[in-house]
């Protein structure tokens, strides 16, 4: 790696520690360093971030991390170094144990990355969005990011810019911005973000709904479905979400539907968009997304009016066929619970809102024990398939 690797130790002398070797990279990461050496040094750091031991090694190097976050949003002539620095930040942010260290190195990192992620001219905007998606999984950095979004001009809030970028095809010609969707999903865990998303005057949820069928990226589909699921926790908005202004249910059911041929009577019970689907209709291929869709519908059944609306739109028919087809035990179990809610008797008076029911302590303990047994059973069933389990997306998405 050229001069970045020079002086590693005198022949015959004691080898330098890994920490000392990493420190030697610091001069080459400085803003005034020669571009080729800077790019080589950042590539070496990027390679280190691809493994747990490498990230642990970098965790104690605050000055190096500071240099890295300074480089990530850099412009020409350090564009190659900026790209690899941004990718290194994606990997570092994938480790929750490093979030505090990264924010200590640069408290303004969330705002800086957000600016780059929403810059329609920035070629590494996808990497900036992915790093933010990782950082925002934790409460602290997520709060920092919400503060950065709130600091935007009132007429064009940061959340509005984020949604616009996510929903605008070709917003950045050099970056697909798929990772803005999981970023929005993480933000939607916060009440302020849900209040923005569910504001009837902003028409935000309606813009997100078509992305549940986005064909080119499971990352984007999953992030949008996760956002919608989080919004469904707000039971006060269920009537609006299920009503004609939003009509969310067909968008949640369509990805779960297959090419089944229903009877004429059954077909009439379904929303128009779910009737007479083509024989090559495919269900959502990602099991995690299917489970989130089922969970979102389950949340919409928390109140008696919601349960009735879901029943009236023929959701049971789609879920019945999904359950017969579903190969994943945990998704099938979630589907079973939802079907039981739809076909079961209504709760007693005063317990109609399932999100507000106070469960007695002894019953809660019994339910927890049942959940533990169910989880153990699922783990046993999946034990033989563990070797096929996908890696975390952050590792898979970022070259090392």
Coordinates of C-alpha atoms in Angstrom, one line a residue:
X1 CA 0.0 0.0 0.0
X2 CA 2.8 2.4 -0.8
X3 CA 4.0 4.7 1.8
X4 CA 1.1 3.9 4.1
X5 CA 2.8 0.6 4.9
X6 CA 6.3 1.9 5.3
X7 CA 8.2 1.6 8.5
X8 CA 6.3 -1.4 9.8
X9 CA 9.2 -2.5 11.9
X10 CA 13.0 -3.0 11.6
X11 CA 14.2 -6.4 10.3
X12 CA 14.8 -8.7 13.2
X13 CA 13.1 -6.3 15.6
X14 CA 9.8 -6.8 17.4
X15 CA 6.8 -6.5 15.2
X16 CA 4.6 -3.4 15.8
X17 CA 1.2 -4.0 17.4
X18 CA -1.9 -3.9 15.2
X19 CA -2.9 -0.7 17.0
X20 CA 0.4 0.9 16.1
X21 CA 0.1 -0.2 12.5
X22 CA -3.4 1.4 12.3
X23 CA -2.1 4.7 13.8
X24 CA 0.5 4.9 11.0
X25 CA -2.4 5.3 8.6
X26 CA -3.5 8.6 10.2
X27 CA -1.3 11.0 8.3
X28 CA -2.5 9.6 5.0
X29 CA -6.1 10.2 5.9
X30 CA -5.6 13.9 6.6
X31 CA -7.4 16.3 4.2
X32 CA -4.1 17.5 2.6
X33 CA -2.7 14.0 2.0
X34 CA -1.7 13.0 -1.6
X35 CA -4.9 11.6 -3.2
X36 CA -3.5 8.2 -4.2
X37 CA -2.0 7.5 -0.8
X38 CA -5.2 8.7 0.9
X39 CA -7.3 6.4 -1.3
X40 CA -5.0 3.5 -0.4
X41 CA -5.1 4.2 3.3
X42 CA -9.0 4.4 3.2
X43 CA -9.1 1.1 1.4
X44 CA -7.1 -0.5 4.1
X45 CA -9.4 0.9 6.8
X46 CA -12.4 -0.4 4.8
X47 CA -11.0 -3.9 4.7
X48 CA -10.6 -3.8 8.5
X49 CA -14.2 -2.8 9.0
X50 CA -15.3 -6.0 7.2
X51 CA -14.6 -8.1 10.3
X52 CA -15.5 -8.0 14.0
X53 CA -11.8 -8.0 15.1
X54 CA -11.0 -5.2 12.6
X55 CA -13.9 -3.1 13.9
X56 CA -12.8 -3.7 17.5
X57 CA -9.3 -2.6 16.6
X58 CA -10.6 0.7 15.1
X59 CA -13.0 1.3 18.0
X60 CA -10.1 2.6 20.1
X61 CA -8.7 4.9 17.5
X62 CA -10.8 8.1 17.9
X63 CA -8.5 10.2 15.8
X64 CA -8.7 7.8 12.9
X65 CA -12.4 7.6 13.2
X66 CA -12.5 11.4 13.2
X67 CA -10.5 11.5 10.0
X68 CA -12.8 8.9 8.5
X69 CA -16.0 10.8 9.2
X70 CA -14.3 14.0 7.8
X71 CA -13.5 12.1 4.6
X72 CA -16.9 10.5 4.0
X73 CA -18.6 13.7 2.8
X74 CA -15.6 15.1 1.0
X75 CA -15.7 16.4 -2.5
X76 CA -13.1 16.3 -5.3
X77 CA -10.2 15.5 -5.5
X78 CA -10.9 12.9 -2.7
X79 CA -14.0 11.3 -4.2
X80 CA -12.6 7.7 -4.3
X81 CA -11.5 8.1 -0.7
X82 CA -14.9 9.6 0.2
X83 CA -16.6 6.6 -1.3
X84 CA -14.6 4.0 0.6
X85 CA -14.8 6.1 3.8
X86 CA -18.6 6.2 3.5
X87 CA -18.6 2.4 3.0
X88 CA -16.4 1.9 6.0
X89 CA -18.9 4.0 8.0
X90 CA -21.7 1.6 6.9
X91 CA -19.8 -1.3 8.4
X92 CA -18.8 0.5 11.5
X93 CA -22.3 1.7 12.1
X94 CA -23.5 -1.9 11.8
X95 CA -21.9 -2.6 15.1
X96 CA -24.1 -1.0 17.9
X97 CA -21.1 -1.0 20.2
X98 CA -19.4 1.6 18.0
X99 CA -22.3 4.0 17.8
X100 CA -21.2 6.0 20.9
X101 CA -17.6 6.1 19.6
X102 CA -18.6 7.3 16.2
X103 CA -20.8 10.1 17.7
X104 CA -18.0 11.1 20.0
X105 CA -15.6 11.4 17.1
X106 CA -18.2 13.6 15.3
X107 CA -21.4 14.6 17.1
X108 CA -22.7 16.1 13.9
X109 CA -22.2 12.9 12.0
X110 CA -26.0 12.1 11.5
X111 CA -26.7 15.6 10.2
X112 CA -23.7 15.4 7.9
X113 CA -24.6 12.0 6.5
X114 CA -28.2 13.1 6.1
X115 CA -27.1 16.1 4.0
X116 CA -25.1 13.8 1.7
X117 CA -27.9 11.2 1.5
X118 CA -30.4 13.8 0.3
X119 CA -28.0 15.5 -2.1
X120 CA -29.3 14.6 -5.6
X121 CA -25.8 15.1 -7.0
X122 CA -23.8 13.1 -4.5
X123 CA -22.6 9.8 -6.0
X124 CA -22.2 8.0 -2.7
X125 CA -25.6 9.0 -1.3
X126 CA -26.6 5.3 -1.0
X127 CA -23.7 4.6 1.3
X128 CA -24.6 7.7 3.4
X129 CA -28.2 6.4 3.7
X130 CA -27.1 2.9 4.6
X131 CA -24.8 4.3 7.4
X132 CA -27.7 6.3 8.7
X133 CA -30.0 3.3 8.6
X134 CA -27.5 1.4 10.7
X135 CA -27.0 4.3 13.2
X136 CA -30.7 4.9 13.6
X137 CA -31.4 1.5 15.0
X138 CA -30.2 2.7 18.4
X139 CA -32.2 5.2 20.4
X140 CA -29.4 7.7 20.9
X141 CA -28.3 8.2 17.3
X142 CA -32.0 8.0 16.2
X143 CA -32.8 10.9 18.5
X144 CA -29.8 12.8 17.1
X145 CA -31.1 12.3 13.6
X146 CA -34.6 13.3 14.4
X147 CA -33.1 16.6 15.8
X148 CA -31.2 17.1 12.6
X149 CA -34.4 16.5 10.6
X150 CA -36.3 18.9 12.8
X151 CA -33.6 21.6 12.3
X152 CA -34.5 21.9 8.6
X153 CA -36.6 24.8 7.3
X154 CA -40.2 24.5 8.4
X155 CA -41.5 24.9 4.8
X156 CA -39.4 21.9 3.7
X157 CA -38.8 19.7 6.7
X158 CA -36.1 17.0 6.6
X159 CA -38.6 14.2 6.9
X160 CA -40.5 15.6 3.9
X161 CA -37.2 15.8 1.9
X162 CA -36.5 12.2 2.9
X163 CA -39.9 10.9 1.8
X164 CA -39.7 12.9 -1.5
X165 CA -36.3 11.4 -2.3
X166 CA -37.5 7.9 -1.5
X167 CA -40.7 8.3 -3.6
X168 CA -39.1 10.1 -6.6
X169 CA -37.8 7.9 -9.3
X170 CA -34.3 9.1 -10.4
X171 CA -34.0 11.6 -7.6
X172 CA -30.3 10.8 -7.7
X173 CA -29.1 9.5 -11.0
X174 CA -26.0 7.9 -9.5
X175 CA -27.5 6.4 -6.3
X176 CA -30.7 4.3 -6.1
X177 CA -31.3 5.4 -2.4
X178 CA -33.0 2.1 -1.4
X179 CA -31.6 2.4 2.1
X180 CA -33.7 5.5 2.8
X181 CA -36.6 3.1 3.3
X182 CA -35.1 1.2 6.3
X183 CA -33.9 4.6 7.6
X184 CA -37.5 5.9 7.5
X185 CA -38.6 2.6 9.2
X186 CA -36.2 3.2 12.1
X187 CA -37.3 6.8 12.4
X188 CA -41.0 5.8 12.4
X189 CA -40.4 4.1 15.8
X190 CA -40.5 7.6 17.2
X191 CA -43.9 9.3 17.9
X192 CA -42.8 12.6 16.2
X193 CA -42.0 10.7 13.0
X194 CA -45.3 8.8 13.1
X195 CA -47.2 12.1 13.7
X196 CA -45.6 13.4 10.5
X197 CA -46.3 10.3 8.5
X198 CA -49.9 10.1 9.6
X199 CA -50.8 13.8 9.2
X200 CA -53.9 13.7 6.9
X201 CA -52.9 17.0 5.3
X202 CA -49.5 15.8 4.1
X203 CA -50.5 12.8 2.1
X204 CA -47.3 10.9 3.1
X205 CA -48.6 7.4 3.7
X206 CA -50.4 7.4 0.3
X207 CA -47.1 8.1 -1.4
X208 CA -45.4 5.2 0.3
X209 CA -48.1 2.6 -0.4
X210 CA -47.1 1.7 -4.0
X211 CA -43.6 0.9 -2.9
X212 CA -44.9 -2.2 -1.1
X213 CA -44.7 -3.7 -4.6
X214 CA -41.4 -2.1 -5.7
X215 CA -39.9 -4.8 -7.9
X216 CA -36.2 -3.9 -7.9
X217 CA -35.2 -3.9 -4.2
X218 CA -36.3 -5.9 -1.2
X219 CA -34.5 -3.4 0.9
X220 CA -36.8 -0.6 -0.2
X221 CA -39.9 -2.8 0.0
X222 CA -39.0 -4.0 3.5
X223 CA -38.2 -0.5 4.8
X224 CA -41.6 0.8 3.5
X225 CA -43.5 -2.1 4.9
X226 CA -41.7 -1.7 8.3
X227 CA -42.7 2.0 8.2
X228 CA -46.3 1.2 7.5
X229 CA -46.3 -1.5 10.3
X230 CA -45.0 1.1 12.8
X231 CA -47.7 3.6 11.7
X232 CA -50.3 0.9 12.4
X233 CA -49.5 1.0 16.1
X234 CA -51.4 4.3 16.2
X235 CA -54.9 2.9 16.6
X236 CA -56.5 6.3 16.6
X237 CA -55.7 6.5 12.9
X238 CA -56.9 3.0 12.0
X239 CA -60.3 4.3 10.7
X240 CA -58.5 6.8 8.4
X241 CA -55.9 4.2 7.3
X242 CA -58.6 1.6 6.4
X243 CA -61.0 4.2 5.0
X244 CA -61.2 5.5 1.4
X245 CA -58.7 8.3 1.9
X246 CA -55.8 5.8 2.4
X247 CA -57.3 2.4 1.8
X248 CA -54.2 0.7 3.2
X249 CA -55.5 -2.9 3.4
X250 CA -55.3 -3.9 -0.3
X251 CA -51.6 -2.7 -0.4
X252 CA -50.8 -4.9 2.6
X253 CA -52.7 -7.9 1.2
X254 CA -51.6 -7.8 -2.4
X255 CA -48.0 -8.9 -1.7
X256 CA -49.4 -11.8 0.3
X257 CA -51.7 -13.0 -2.5
X258 CA -50.9 -15.7 -4.9
X259 CA -52.5 -16.9 -8.1
X260 CA -55.4 -18.6 -6.4
X261 CA -58.7 -19.0 -8.2
X262 CA -61.5 -18.1 -5.8
X263 CA -65.1 -18.8 -6.4
X264 CA -67.3 -16.0 -7.7
X265 CA -68.9 -15.5 -4.3
X266 CA -65.5 -15.2 -2.6
X267 CA -64.1 -13.0 -5.4
X268 CA -66.8 -10.4 -4.8
X269 CA -65.7 -10.2 -1.1
X270 CA -62.2 -9.1 -2.1
X271 CA -61.1 -5.5 -2.9
X272 CA -61.1 -4.8 -6.7
X273 CA -57.3 -4.8 -6.8
X274 CA -57.2 -8.4 -5.4
X275 CA -59.8 -9.9 -7.8
X276 CA -58.9 -12.0 -10.8
X277 CA -55.1 -11.9 -10.3
X278 CA -53.1 -13.3 -13.1
X279 CA -52.0 -17.0 -13.0
X280 CA -48.3 -15.9 -12.7
X281 CA -48.9 -13.7 -9.6
X282 CA -46.1 -14.2 -7.2
X283 CA -46.2 -13.7 -3.4
X284 CA -43.6 -11.4 -1.7
X285 CA -40.4 -13.6 -1.8
X286 CA -38.9 -12.2 1.4
X287 CA -40.2 -14.0 4.5
X288 CA -39.3 -11.1 6.8
X289 CA -41.4 -8.8 4.7
X290 CA -44.3 -11.2 4.6
X291 CA -44.2 -11.4 8.4
X292 CA -44.2 -7.6 8.7
X293 CA -47.2 -7.4 6.4
X294 CA -49.1 -9.9 8.5
X295 CA -48.1 -8.0 11.7
X296 CA -49.4 -4.7 10.2
X297 CA -52.8 -6.2 9.4
X298 CA -52.8 -7.7 12.9
X299 CA -52.3 -4.2 14.4
X300 CA -55.2 -2.9 12.3
X301 CA -57.5 -5.5 14.0
X302 CA -56.8 -4.1 17.4
X303 CA -60.2 -2.3 17.6
X304 CA -63.6 -3.7 16.9
X305 CA -64.2 -1.4 13.9
X306 CA -60.9 -2.3 12.5
X307 CA -61.5 -6.0 12.8
X308 CA -64.8 -5.5 11.0
X309 CA -63.3 -3.6 8.2
X310 CA -60.5 -6.2 7.7
X311 CA -63.1 -9.0 7.7
X312 CA -65.4 -7.1 5.2
X313 CA -62.5 -6.8 2.7
X314 CA -62.0 -10.5 2.5
X315 CA -58.6 -10.6 4.2
X316 CA -59.4 -14.0 5.6
X317 CA -59.4 -15.5 2.1
X318 CA -55.9 -14.2 1.3
X319 CA -54.6 -15.3 4.6
X320 CA -56.1 -18.7 4.4
X321 CA -54.3 -19.4 1.1
X322 CA -51.1 -17.8 2.4
X323 CA -51.2 -20.1 5.4
X324 CA -51.6 -23.2 3.2
X325 CA -48.6 -22.0 1.1
X326 CA -46.3 -20.5 3.7
X327 CA -43.0 -22.4 4.0
X328 CA -41.6 -20.4 7.0
X329 CA -42.7 -21.5 10.4
X330 CA -42.6 -18.1 12.1
X331 CA -44.6 -16.4 9.3
X332 CA -47.1 -19.3 9.3
X333 CA -47.5 -18.8 13.1
X334 CA -48.1 -15.1 12.7
X335 CA -50.7 -15.9 10.0
X336 CA -52.4 -18.3 12.3
X337 CA -52.7 -15.8 15.1
X338 CA -54.2 -13.2 12.7
X339 CA -56.7 -15.8 11.3
X340 CA -57.8 -16.7 14.8
X341 CA -58.5 -13.0 15.5
X342 CA -60.6 -12.7 12.3
X343 CA -62.7 -15.9 12.8
X344 CA -62.9 -15.9 16.6
X345 CA -65.5 -14.4 18.8
X346 CA -65.4 -10.7 19.7
X347 CA -63.8 -9.8 23.1
X348 CA -66.0 -9.0 26.0
X349 CA -67.3 -5.5 26.5
X350 CA -64.6 -3.1 27.7
X351 CA -61.8 -5.2 26.1
X352 CA -62.6 -4.3 22.4
X353 CA -59.3 -2.5 21.9
X354 CA -56.6 -5.2 22.1
X355 CA -53.8 -2.6 22.3
X356 CA -55.2 -1.2 25.5
X357 CA -56.2 -4.4 27.3
X358 CA -54.5 -4.8 30.7
X359 CA -53.3 -8.4 31.0
X360 CA -53.2 -9.8 34.5
X361 CA -49.7 -10.6 35.7
X362 CA -50.3 -14.4 36.0
X363 CA -51.8 -14.5 32.5
X364 CA -48.9 -12.5 31.1
X365 CA -46.4 -15.0 32.6
X366 CA -48.3 -17.9 31.1
X367 CA -48.3 -16.2 27.7
X368 CA -44.6 -15.5 28.0
X369 CA -44.0 -19.2 28.8
X370 CA -46.0 -20.2 25.7
X371 CA -44.1 -17.7 23.6
X372 CA -40.8 -19.2 24.8
X373 CA -42.0 -22.7 24.0
X374 CA -43.1 -21.6 20.6
X375 CA -39.8 -19.9 19.9
X376 CA -37.9 -23.0 21.0
X377 CA -40.0 -25.1 18.6
X378 CA -39.3 -22.6 15.8
X379 CA -35.6 -22.7 16.5
X380 CA -35.6 -26.5 16.4
X381 CA -37.4 -26.5 13.1
X382 CA -35.0 -24.0 11.7
X383 CA -31.8 -25.5 13.2
X384 CA -31.0 -27.5 10.1
X385 CA -31.4 -24.3 7.9
X386 CA -29.1 -22.0 9.9
X387 CA -26.2 -22.4 7.4
X388 CA -28.5 -21.0 4.7
X389 CA -29.5 -17.9 6.8
X390 CA -28.6 -14.6 5.1
X391 CA -25.9 -12.4 6.5
X392 CA -26.9 -9.0 7.9
X393 CA -27.6 -6.7 5.0
X394 CA -25.0 -4.2 6.1
X395 CA -22.2 -6.8 5.6
X396 CA -23.6 -8.0 2.4
X397 CA -24.2 -4.6 0.9
X398 CA -20.8 -3.2 1.5
X399 CA -17.7 -4.4 -0.2
X400 CA -14.6 -4.8 2.0

